[in-house]
Amino acid sequence: FDNDSAEESLNSITQSDKAIDASQASFDYKWKSATLVLKNKINLRFRFTIPEGSTPEDIVVKGTIGSDTCELDIQKDSNGYYVDFSDIMAYEYGEKVDVTIYTAGDAKASATITYSVNSYLFDMKSHTNTDLTALLLAIHSFGTAAQLYQR
C-alpha cells in the first residue's frame, strides 16, 4: 500500500457518518461532540451534558458497533462528561458506532449519536497540517489493510 494508494483510498471516503438523531431536542441529556482520541489504541470520544440536579450514577451509557453492545464508563474532566468507545478493531474503522444514554431503569434518556473512525478521517482530511495528514493516511491505510486481511 504505497502513499499514492493511501491518499486515493482516503479520498474515497465521501461522507461523514456523524449524526445525532432528530429527537435530541426532546431529551434533557444532550450530546456536545464526537471525536477521535489516540491512546494505546484508537478511541471515539463522545461528550455530553447532564441536566442540573442529575448525577452520572443516574444513567447508563451504551455503545453499539455492528451487533455488539457494551456499557461505557462515564468520565469527567475540565470540559465536562464524556465516554470513550474503545473496542474498535482496525477492520471496523468504517463501522458506525451508535451511543445512547439510558436511565438506570433502561429508559432512553438521550438521542442516539453516530460516529466512526472514518467519519473523523473525512472531517479532517482537508486539514492543512501535513503531520496530521500523514497521520490520517497512516490510520486509514492500517484500517484498509486490516479489512483486506479479514476477508
Coordinates of C-alpha atoms in Angstrom, one line a residue:
F1 CA 0.0 0.0 0.0
D2 CA 2.0 3.0 -1.2
N3 CA 1.4 6.6 -0.4
D4 CA -0.4 7.4 -3.6
S5 CA -2.8 4.4 -3.0
A6 CA -3.3 5.5 0.6
E7 CA -4.2 9.0 -0.5
E8 CA -6.6 7.7 -3.1
S9 CA -8.1 5.4 -0.5
L10 CA -8.5 8.2 2.0
N11 CA -10.2 10.4 -0.7
S12 CA -12.6 7.6 -1.4
I13 CA -14.3 8.4 2.0
T14 CA -17.0 10.7 0.6
Q15 CA -19.1 11.5 3.6
S16 CA -19.1 11.6 7.4
D17 CA -21.4 9.3 9.3
K18 CA -21.6 11.8 12.2
A19 CA -25.2 12.3 13.2
I20 CA -27.4 13.0 16.1
D21 CA -31.0 11.8 15.6
A22 CA -33.7 14.4 15.4
S23 CA -35.1 13.6 18.8
Q24 CA -32.2 15.5 20.6
A25 CA -34.4 18.4 21.5
S26 CA -36.8 16.3 23.4
F27 CA -34.2 14.9 25.9
D28 CA -32.5 16.5 28.9
Y29 CA -29.2 14.8 28.2
K30 CA -27.6 16.4 25.2
W31 CA -24.6 15.3 23.0
K32 CA -21.9 18.0 22.6
S33 CA -19.4 16.4 20.4
A34 CA -17.7 13.3 18.9
T35 CA -14.1 13.0 18.1
L36 CA -11.2 10.6 17.8
V37 CA -8.7 10.1 20.6
L38 CA -5.3 8.4 20.1
K39 CA -4.2 6.4 23.1
N40 CA -2.7 2.9 23.2
K41 CA -5.4 2.3 20.5
I42 CA -7.9 4.5 18.7
N43 CA -11.0 5.5 20.7
L44 CA -14.0 7.5 19.8
R45 CA -14.9 10.1 22.5
F46 CA -18.5 11.3 22.9
R47 CA -19.1 14.4 25.1
F48 CA -22.5 15.2 26.7
T49 CA -24.2 17.4 29.2
I50 CA -26.0 16.2 32.3
P51 CA -29.1 18.2 33.4
E52 CA -28.8 20.2 36.7
G53 CA -29.7 18.0 39.7
S54 CA -28.6 14.8 37.9
T55 CA -25.5 12.7 38.5
P56 CA -23.6 10.2 36.4
E57 CA -25.0 7.5 38.8
D58 CA -28.5 8.2 37.4
I59 CA -27.6 7.0 33.9
V60 CA -26.0 4.2 31.9
V61 CA -24.3 4.9 28.5
K62 CA -24.3 2.1 25.9
G63 CA -22.3 1.9 22.7
T64 CA -23.0 -0.4 19.7
I65 CA -20.8 -1.3 16.8
G66 CA -22.4 -3.9 14.5
S67 CA -24.3 -6.3 16.7
D68 CA -22.1 -5.8 19.7
T69 CA -23.3 -3.5 22.5
C70 CA -21.4 -2.6 25.6
E71 CA -21.7 -0.3 28.6
L72 CA -19.3 2.6 28.6
D73 CA -17.6 4.2 31.6
I74 CA -18.6 7.8 32.3
Q75 CA -15.6 10.1 32.8
K76 CA -15.3 13.7 33.7
D77 CA -12.6 16.3 33.0
S78 CA -12.4 20.1 32.9
N79 CA -14.6 20.1 29.8
G80 CA -17.4 18.0 31.3
Y81 CA -18.7 14.5 30.9
Y82 CA -17.7 12.0 28.3
V83 CA -17.4 8.3 27.3
D84 CA -14.8 6.6 25.2
F85 CA -15.7 3.8 22.9
S86 CA -12.5 1.8 22.7
D87 CA -13.5 -1.6 21.4
I88 CA -12.8 -0.7 17.8
M89 CA -10.7 -3.1 15.8
A90 CA -8.8 -1.7 12.8
Y91 CA -11.0 -3.5 10.3
E92 CA -14.0 -1.8 11.9
Y93 CA -12.8 1.8 11.2
G94 CA -15.7 2.2 8.7
E95 CA -18.3 0.8 11.0
K96 CA -20.7 3.2 12.6
V97 CA -20.7 3.4 16.4
D98 CA -24.1 4.4 18.0
V99 CA -24.1 5.7 21.5
T100 CA -27.2 6.4 23.7
I101 CA -27.8 7.4 27.3
Y102 CA -30.3 5.5 29.3
T103 CA -31.8 6.0 32.8
A104 CA -30.9 3.4 35.4
G105 CA -34.3 1.8 34.6
D106 CA -33.2 1.4 30.9
A107 CA -35.5 4.1 29.5
K108 CA -33.9 6.1 26.7
A109 CA -32.6 9.4 28.1
S110 CA -30.8 10.9 25.1
A111 CA -30.9 11.0 21.3
T112 CA -28.5 8.5 19.7
I113 CA -25.2 9.9 18.3
T114 CA -23.5 8.1 15.5
Y115 CA -19.8 8.4 14.5
S116 CA -17.0 6.3 13.1
V117 CA -13.2 6.5 12.7
N118 CA -13.8 7.1 9.0
S119 CA -16.1 10.0 9.9
Y120 CA -13.2 11.6 11.7
L121 CA -10.9 10.9 8.8
F122 CA -13.4 12.5 6.4
D123 CA -14.0 15.5 8.7
M124 CA -10.2 16.1 9.0
K125 CA -8.8 15.1 5.6
S126 CA -8.9 18.7 4.2
H127 CA -6.8 19.9 7.1
T128 CA -3.6 21.8 6.0
N129 CA -1.4 20.4 8.8
T130 CA 1.0 18.0 6.9
D131 CA 1.7 16.0 10.1
L132 CA -2.0 15.4 10.6
T133 CA -2.5 14.5 7.0
A134 CA 0.3 11.9 7.3
L135 CA -1.3 10.5 10.5
L136 CA -4.7 10.3 8.8
L137 CA -3.2 8.4 5.9
A138 CA -1.5 6.0 8.2
I139 CA -4.6 5.3 10.2
H140 CA -6.7 4.8 7.0
S141 CA -4.0 2.6 5.5
F142 CA -3.9 0.4 8.6
G143 CA -7.7 0.1 8.7
T144 CA -7.9 -0.7 5.0
A145 CA -5.1 -3.3 5.3
A146 CA -6.9 -4.9 8.2
Q147 CA -10.2 -5.0 6.2
L148 CA -8.4 -6.8 3.4
Y149 CA -6.8 -9.3 5.8
Q150 CA -10.2 -10.0 7.4
R151 CA -11.7 -11.1 4.0

